[in-house]
Amino acid sequence: TSTYHNFVQIKVESISKIEPEKVDLTDFLRRSEKAPEELLESYQKEAGQLNNPHLKQLLEKILQDQEIVRGLLIAPGGKLWHHNYVGGLLEHTLKIVEICKKACQLYELVDKDLLIAGALLHDLGKISQYEVSSFIDYSDEGRLIGHIVEGDRIVTEKIKDISDFPEELAMRLR
């Protein structure tokens, strides 16, 4: 650096392109106070506590998909209004699970596994709704299709891989 007319001047002597996978997004964006891996572990724990074997198997299939897991680790919960930072989607989802657990304490007739599975999956489509780089913006898919349709597509696709998944349960979950 140097001073030019009482202003700091930065002189760039060399510059090189960095591959996107080598960039730490949190150098440019806010992130959850909890590490994304810790949030993912909590998500996995909630999924593992389901008693319904079909819903549990569905969540296992989702968590075996490395593309989905990568998306969960970085996706924001929103662009502007809530959880709009790296890891925000997982943090938001776990808050919804917490709310649903409290609702289950108040309403005995609620299908707890269905409600918790729904909470875990309700915003899954947001992994492709946003492009996360040096800022958060909507992807073309997010603008044109939306996270609800995309989330339903993901869930429906994974359900098709489970041979004995009950149709009524699939419909209720969707």
PDB file of N, CA and C in Angstrom, residues 84-153:
ATOM      1  N   ASN A  84     -30.254 -16.123   7.118  1.00  0.00           N
ATOM      2  CA  ASN A  84     -29.662 -15.818   5.810  1.00  0.00           C
ATOM      3  C   ASN A  84     -28.136 -15.801   5.888  1.00  0.00           C
ATOM      4  N   TYR A  85     -27.595 -16.984   6.165  1.00  0.00           N
ATOM      5  CA  TYR A  85     -26.157 -17.160   6.278  1.00  0.00           C
ATOM      6  C   TYR A  85     -25.806 -18.621   6.058  1.00  0.00           C
ATOM      7  N   VAL A  86     -24.538 -18.896   5.846  1.00  0.00           N
ATOM      8  CA  VAL A  86     -24.064 -20.262   5.625  1.00  0.00           C
ATOM      9  C   VAL A  86     -24.445 -21.112   6.837  1.00  0.00           C
ATOM     10  N   GLY A  87     -25.082 -22.246   6.589  1.00  0.00           N
ATOM     11  CA  GLY A  87     -25.540 -23.117   7.673  1.00  0.00           C
ATOM     12  C   GLY A  87     -26.912 -22.731   8.200  1.00  0.00           C
ATOM     13  N   GLY A  88     -27.487 -21.679   7.653  1.00  0.00           N
ATOM     14  CA  GLY A  88     -28.772 -21.190   8.133  1.00  0.00           C
ATOM     15  C   GLY A  88     -29.921 -22.154   7.916  1.00  0.00           C
ATOM     16  N   LEU A  89     -29.883 -22.907   6.813  1.00  0.00           N
ATOM     17  CA  LEU A  89     -30.965 -23.859   6.541  1.00  0.00           C
ATOM     18  C   LEU A  89     -31.019 -24.938   7.616  1.00  0.00           C
ATOM     19  N   LEU A  90     -29.876 -25.497   7.965  1.00  0.00           N
ATOM     20  CA  LEU A  90     -29.860 -26.524   9.014  1.00  0.00           C
ATOM     21  C   LEU A  90     -30.321 -25.945  10.351  1.00  0.00           C
ATOM     22  N   GLU A  91     -29.847 -24.754  10.674  1.00  0.00           N
ATOM     23  CA  GLU A  91     -30.225 -24.122  11.939  1.00  0.00           C
ATOM     24  C   GLU A  91     -31.736 -23.870  11.982  1.00  0.00           C
ATOM     25  N   HIS A  92     -32.277 -23.334  10.897  1.00  0.00           N
ATOM     26  CA  HIS A  92     -33.721 -23.079  10.800  1.00  0.00           C
ATOM     27  C   HIS A  92     -34.512 -24.386  10.929  1.00  0.00           C
ATOM     28  N   THR A  93     -34.076 -25.404  10.203  1.00  0.00           N
ATOM     29  CA  THR A  93     -34.769 -26.693  10.220  1.00  0.00           C
ATOM     30  C   THR A  93     -34.799 -27.276  11.629  1.00  0.00           C
ATOM     31  N   LEU A  94     -33.687 -27.199  12.338  1.00  0.00           N
ATOM     32  CA  LEU A  94     -33.635 -27.746  13.700  1.00  0.00           C
ATOM     33  C   LEU A  94     -34.525 -26.947  14.654  1.00  0.00           C
ATOM     34  N   LYS A  95     -34.680 -25.658  14.423  1.00  0.00           N
ATOM     35  CA  LYS A  95     -35.616 -24.845  15.230  1.00  0.00           C
ATOM     36  C   LYS A  95     -37.053 -25.283  14.976  1.00  0.00           C
ATOM     37  N   ILE A  96     -37.374 -25.585  13.721  1.00  0.00           N
ATOM     38  CA  ILE A  96     -38.716 -26.058  13.389  1.00  0.00           C
ATOM     39  C   ILE A  96     -38.966 -27.416  14.049  1.00  0.00           C
ATOM     40  N   VAL A  97     -37.971 -28.284  14.045  1.00  0.00           N
ATOM     41  CA  VAL A  97     -38.096 -29.584  14.717  1.00  0.00           C
ATOM     42  C   VAL A  97     -38.380 -29.366  16.208  1.00  0.00           C
ATOM     43  N   GLU A  98     -37.686 -28.432  16.811  1.00  0.00           N
ATOM     44  CA  GLU A  98     -37.887 -28.114  18.232  1.00  0.00           C
ATOM     45  C   GLU A  98     -39.326 -27.647  18.486  1.00  0.00           C
ATOM     46  N   ILE A  99     -39.841 -26.784  17.637  1.00  0.00           N
ATOM     47  CA  ILE A  99     -41.222 -26.311  17.762  1.00  0.00           C
ATOM     48  C   ILE A  99     -42.196 -27.480  17.628  1.00  0.00           C
ATOM     49  N   CYS A 100     -41.947 -28.367  16.661  1.00  0.00           N
ATOM     50  CA  CYS A 100     -42.816 -29.519  16.435  1.00  0.00           C
ATOM     51  C   CYS A 100     -42.811 -30.471  17.631  1.00  0.00           C
ATOM     52  N   LYS A 101     -41.671 -30.641  18.251  1.00  0.00           N
ATOM     53  CA  LYS A 101     -41.606 -31.504  19.438  1.00  0.00           C
ATOM     54  C   LYS A 101     -42.465 -30.932  20.567  1.00  0.00           C
ATOM     55  N   LYS A 102     -42.449 -29.629  20.713  1.00  0.00           N
ATOM     56  CA  LYS A 102     -43.284 -28.987  21.737  1.00  0.00           C
ATOM     57  C   LYS A 102     -44.763 -29.148  21.397  1.00  0.00           C
ATOM     58  N   ALA A 103     -45.102 -29.040  20.122  1.00  0.00           N
ATOM     59  CA  ALA A 103     -46.489 -29.236  19.695  1.00  0.00           C
ATOM     60  C   ALA A 103     -46.949 -30.657  20.007  1.00  0.00           C
ATOM     61  N   CYS A 104     -46.059 -31.622  19.853  1.00  0.00           N
ATOM     62  CA  CYS A 104     -46.397 -33.021  20.150  1.00  0.00           C
ATOM     63  C   CYS A 104     -46.711 -33.215  21.630  1.00  0.00           C
ATOM     64  N   GLN A 105     -46.086 -32.435  22.488  1.00  0.00           N
ATOM     65  CA  GLN A 105     -46.365 -32.509  23.922  1.00  0.00           C
ATOM     66  C   GLN A 105     -47.756 -31.963  24.238  1.00  0.00           C
ATOM     67  N   LEU A 106     -48.206 -31.016  23.433  1.00  0.00           N
ATOM     68  CA  LEU A 106     -49.505 -30.389  23.672  1.00  0.00           C
ATOM     69  C   LEU A 106     -50.660 -31.144  23.025  1.00  0.00           C
ATOM     70  N   TYR A 107     -50.380 -31.840  21.926  1.00  0.00           N
ATOM     71  CA  TYR A 107     -51.426 -32.530  21.170  1.00  0.00           C
ATOM     72  C   TYR A 107     -51.087 -34.005  21.056  1.00  0.00           C
ATOM     73  N   GLU A 108     -51.754 -34.821  21.851  1.00  0.00           N
ATOM     74  CA  GLU A 108     -51.452 -36.254  21.938  1.00  0.00           C
ATOM     75  C   GLU A 108     -51.702 -37.009  20.629  1.00  0.00           C
ATOM     76  N   LEU A 109     -52.656 -36.570  19.836  1.00  0.00           N
ATOM     77  CA  LEU A 109     -53.043 -37.318  18.648  1.00  0.00           C
ATOM     78  C   LEU A 109     -52.155 -37.053  17.431  1.00  0.00           C
ATOM     79  N   VAL A 110     -51.203 -36.172  17.566  1.00  0.00           N
ATOM     80  CA  VAL A 110     -50.313 -35.860  16.454  1.00  0.00           C
ATOM     81  C   VAL A 110     -49.410 -37.060  16.152  1.00  0.00           C
ATOM     82  N   ASP A 111     -49.238 -37.361  14.886  1.00  0.00           N
ATOM     83  CA  ASP A 111     -48.290 -38.395  14.468  1.00  0.00           C
ATOM     84  C   ASP A 111     -46.896 -37.768  14.551  1.00  0.00           C
ATOM     85  N   LYS A 112     -46.219 -38.021  15.665  1.00  0.00           N
ATOM     86  CA  LYS A 112     -44.943 -37.359  15.945  1.00  0.00           C
ATOM     87  C   LYS A 112     -43.909 -37.630  14.851  1.00  0.00           C
ATOM     88  N   ASP A 113     -43.778 -38.864  14.423  1.00  0.00           N
ATOM     89  CA  ASP A 113     -42.776 -39.186  13.397  1.00  0.00           C
ATOM     90  C   ASP A 113     -43.058 -38.455  12.089  1.00  0.00           C
ATOM     91  N   LEU A 114     -44.327 -38.403  11.696  1.00  0.00           N
ATOM     92  CA  LEU A 114     -44.685 -37.705  10.468  1.00  0.00           C
ATOM     93  C   LEU A 114     -44.392 -36.209  10.604  1.00  0.00           C
ATOM     94  N   LEU A 115     -44.721 -35.646  11.748  1.00  0.00           N
ATOM     95  CA  LEU A 115     -44.487 -34.224  11.966  1.00  0.00           C
ATOM     96  C   LEU A 115     -42.990 -33.900  11.971  1.00  0.00           C
ATOM     97  N   ILE A 116     -42.194 -34.702  12.661  1.00  0.00           N
ATOM     98  CA  ILE A 116     -40.745 -34.446  12.725  1.00  0.00           C
ATOM     99  C   ILE A 116     -40.103 -34.674  11.352  1.00  0.00           C
ATOM    100  N   ALA A 117     -40.509 -35.738  10.659  1.00  0.00           N
ATOM    101  CA  ALA A 117     -39.977 -35.976   9.314  1.00  0.00           C
ATOM    102  C   ALA A 117     -40.342 -34.804   8.399  1.00  0.00           C
ATOM    103  N   GLY A 118     -41.570 -34.327   8.501  1.00  0.00           N
ATOM    104  CA  GLY A 118     -41.989 -33.169   7.716  1.00  0.00           C
ATOM    105  C   GLY A 118     -41.160 -31.939   8.036  1.00  0.00           C
ATOM    106  N   ALA A 119     -40.856 -31.751   9.313  1.00  0.00           N
ATOM    107  CA  ALA A 119     -40.026 -30.609   9.723  1.00  0.00           C
ATOM    108  C   ALA A 119     -38.615 -30.743   9.148  1.00  0.00           C
ATOM    109  N   LEU A 120     -38.068 -31.938   9.203  1.00  0.00           N
ATOM    110  CA  LEU A 120     -36.712 -32.166   8.681  1.00  0.00           C
ATOM    111  C   LEU A 120     -36.631 -31.946   7.169  1.00  0.00           C
ATOM    112  N   LEU A 121     -37.736 -32.173   6.478  1.00  0.00           N
ATOM    113  CA  LEU A 121     -37.731 -32.118   5.017  1.00  0.00           C
ATOM    114  C   LEU A 121     -38.393 -30.865   4.441  1.00  0.00           C
ATOM    115  N   HIS A 122     -39.036 -30.064   5.271  1.00  0.00           N
ATOM    116  CA  HIS A 122     -39.922 -29.015   4.753  1.00  0.00           C
ATOM    117  C   HIS A 122     -39.243 -27.994   3.846  1.00  0.00           C
ATOM    118  N   ASP A 123     -37.983 -27.691   4.037  1.00  0.00           N
ATOM    119  CA  ASP A 123     -37.289 -26.699   3.207  1.00  0.00           C
ATOM    120  C   ASP A 123     -36.128 -27.303   2.429  1.00  0.00           C
ATOM    121  N   LEU A 124     -36.155 -28.607   2.231  1.00  0.00           N
ATOM    122  CA  LEU A 124     -35.046 -29.294   1.564  1.00  0.00           C
ATOM    123  C   LEU A 124     -34.743 -28.705   0.188  1.00  0.00           C
ATOM    124  N   GLY A 125     -35.751 -28.212  -0.496  1.00  0.00           N
ATOM    125  CA  GLY A 125     -35.562 -27.626  -1.819  1.00  0.00           C
ATOM    126  C   GLY A 125     -34.723 -26.361  -1.816  1.00  0.00           C
ATOM    127  N   LYS A 126     -34.480 -25.795  -0.630  1.00  0.00           N
ATOM    128  CA  LYS A 126     -33.660 -24.582  -0.563  1.00  0.00           C
ATOM    129  C   LYS A 126     -32.193 -24.853  -0.867  1.00  0.00           C
ATOM    130  N   ILE A 127     -31.792 -26.115  -0.871  1.00  0.00           N
ATOM    131  CA  ILE A 127     -30.394 -26.409  -1.215  1.00  0.00           C
ATOM    132  C   ILE A 127     -30.093 -26.043  -2.660  1.00  0.00           C
ATOM    133  N   SER A 128     -31.136 -25.972  -3.493  1.00  0.00           N
ATOM    134  CA  SER A 128     -30.916 -25.552  -4.880  1.00  0.00           C
ATOM    135  C   SER A 128     -31.589 -24.212  -5.187  1.00  0.00           C
ATOM    136  N   GLN A 129     -32.311 -23.651  -4.242  1.00  0.00           N
ATOM    137  CA  GLN A 129     -32.984 -22.366  -4.476  1.00  0.00           C
ATOM    138  C   GLN A 129     -32.001 -21.210  -4.489  1.00  0.00           C
ATOM    139  N   TYR A 130     -30.902 -21.370  -3.745  1.00  0.00           N
ATOM    140  CA  TYR A 130     -29.943 -20.281  -3.619  1.00  0.00           C
ATOM    141  C   TYR A 130     -28.602 -20.652  -4.238  1.00  0.00           C
ATOM    142  N   GLU A 131     -27.946 -19.646  -4.780  1.00  0.00           N
ATOM    143  CA  GLU A 131     -26.551 -19.772  -5.177  1.00  0.00           C
ATOM    144  C   GLU A 131     -25.754 -19.080  -4.090  1.00  0.00           C
ATOM    145  N   VAL A 132     -24.826 -19.802  -3.516  1.00  0.00           N
ATOM    146  CA  VAL A 132     -24.025 -19.258  -2.427  1.00  0.00           C
ATOM    147  C   VAL A 132     -22.598 -19.117  -2.928  1.00  0.00           C
ATOM    148  N   SER A 133     -22.168 -17.885  -3.089  1.00  0.00           N
ATOM    149  CA  SER A 133     -20.787 -17.602  -3.502  1.00  0.00           C
ATOM    150  C   SER A 133     -20.292 -16.495  -2.581  1.00  0.00           C
ATOM    151  N   SER A 134     -19.853 -15.391  -3.115  1.00  0.00           N
ATOM    152  CA  SER A 134     -19.436 -14.290  -2.242  1.00  0.00           C
ATOM    153  C   SER A 134     -20.650 -13.524  -1.728  1.00  0.00           C
ATOM    154  N   PHE A 135     -21.838 -13.897  -2.179  1.00  0.00           N
ATOM    155  CA  PHE A 135     -23.102 -13.386  -1.666  1.00  0.00           C
ATOM    156  C   PHE A 135     -24.178 -14.436  -1.926  1.00  0.00           C
ATOM    157  N   ILE A 136     -25.341 -14.251  -1.343  1.00  0.00           N
ATOM    158  CA  ILE A 136     -26.452 -15.193  -1.500  1.00  0.00           C
ATOM    159  C   ILE A 136     -27.448 -14.591  -2.475  1.00  0.00           C
ATOM    160  N   ASP A 137     -27.798 -15.376  -3.489  1.00  0.00           N
ATOM    161  CA  ASP A 137     -28.792 -14.926  -4.453  1.00  0.00           C
ATOM    162  C   ASP A 137     -29.641 -16.125  -4.860  1.00  0.00           C
ATOM    163  N   TYR A 138     -30.767 -15.855  -5.491  1.00  0.00           N
ATOM    164  CA  TYR A 138     -31.596 -16.939  -5.997  1.00  0.00           C
ATOM    165  C   TYR A 138     -30.957 -17.556  -7.234  1.00  0.00           C
ATOM    166  N   SER A 139     -31.019 -18.861  -7.321  1.00  0.00           N
ATOM    167  CA  SER A 139     -30.594 -19.547  -8.541  1.00  0.00           C
ATOM    168  C   SER A 139     -31.735 -19.425  -9.552  1.00  0.00           C
ATOM    169  N   ASP A 140     -31.464 -19.759 -10.809  1.00  0.00           N
ATOM    170  CA  ASP A 140     -32.531 -19.771 -11.809  1.00  0.00           C
ATOM    171  C   ASP A 140     -33.620 -20.749 -11.378  1.00  0.00           C
ATOM    172  N   GLU A 141     -33.208 -21.905 -10.883  1.00  0.00           N
ATOM    173  CA  GLU A 141     -34.163 -22.913 -10.417  1.00  0.00           C
ATOM    174  C   GLU A 141     -34.999 -22.363  -9.263  1.00  0.00           C
ATOM    175  N   GLY A 142     -34.348 -21.640  -8.369  1.00  0.00           N
ATOM    176  CA  GLY A 142     -35.058 -21.054  -7.238  1.00  0.00           C
ATOM    177  C   GLY A 142     -36.087 -20.025  -7.667  1.00  0.00           C
ATOM    178  N   ARG A 143     -35.737 -19.213  -8.645  1.00  0.00           N
ATOM    179  CA  ARG A 143     -36.672 -18.195  -9.155  1.00  0.00           C
ATOM    180  C   ARG A 143     -37.826 -18.826  -9.933  1.00  0.00           C
ATOM    181  N   LEU A 144     -37.498 -19.816 -10.775  1.00  0.00           N
ATOM    182  CA  LEU A 144     -38.489 -20.341 -11.705  1.00  0.00           C
ATOM    183  C   LEU A 144     -39.293 -21.527 -11.169  1.00  0.00           C
ATOM    184  N   ILE A 145     -38.688 -22.348 -10.337  1.00  0.00           N
ATOM    185  CA  ILE A 145     -39.379 -23.535  -9.829  1.00  0.00           C
ATOM    186  C   ILE A 145     -39.756 -23.356  -8.363  1.00  0.00           C
ATOM    187  N   GLY A 146     -38.820 -22.913  -7.547  1.00  0.00           N
ATOM    188  CA  GLY A 146     -39.097 -22.675  -6.137  1.00  0.00           C
ATOM    189  C   GLY A 146     -38.742 -23.865  -5.262  1.00  0.00           C
ATOM    190  N   HIS A 147     -38.495 -23.565  -3.992  1.00  0.00           N
ATOM    191  CA  HIS A 147     -38.009 -24.607  -3.085  1.00  0.00           C
ATOM    192  C   HIS A 147     -39.080 -25.621  -2.700  1.00  0.00           C
ATOM    193  N   ILE A 148     -40.335 -25.252  -2.734  1.00  0.00           N
ATOM    194  CA  ILE A 148     -41.383 -26.205  -2.353  1.00  0.00           C
ATOM    195  C   ILE A 148     -41.503 -27.296  -3.415  1.00  0.00           C
ATOM    196  N   VAL A 149     -41.561 -26.909  -4.667  1.00  0.00           N
ATOM    197  CA  VAL A 149     -41.649 -27.885  -5.763  1.00  0.00           C
ATOM    198  C   VAL A 149     -40.386 -28.735  -5.803  1.00  0.00           C
ATOM    199  N   GLU A 150     -39.230 -28.095  -5.672  1.00  0.00           N
ATOM    200  CA  GLU A 150     -37.960 -28.841  -5.706  1.00  0.00           C
ATOM    201  C   GLU A 150     -37.847 -29.806  -4.525  1.00  0.00           C
ATOM    202  N   GLY A 151     -38.262 -29.369  -3.349  1.00  0.00           N
ATOM    203  CA  GLY A 151     -38.237 -30.254  -2.179  1.00  0.00           C
ATOM    204  C   GLY A 151     -39.152 -31.452  -2.372  1.00  0.00           C
ATOM    205  N   ASP A 152     -40.333 -31.213  -2.921  1.00  0.00           N
ATOM    206  CA  ASP A 152     -41.266 -32.302  -3.193  1.00  0.00           C
ATOM    207  C   ASP A 152     -40.667 -33.277  -4.205  1.00  0.00           C
ATOM    208  N   ARG A 153     -39.974 -32.744  -5.214  1.00  0.00           N
ATOM    209  CA  ARG A 153     -39.331 -33.603  -6.220  1.00  0.00           C
ATOM    210  C   ARG A 153     -38.293 -34.514  -5.577  1.00  0.00           C
TER     211      ARG A 153
END
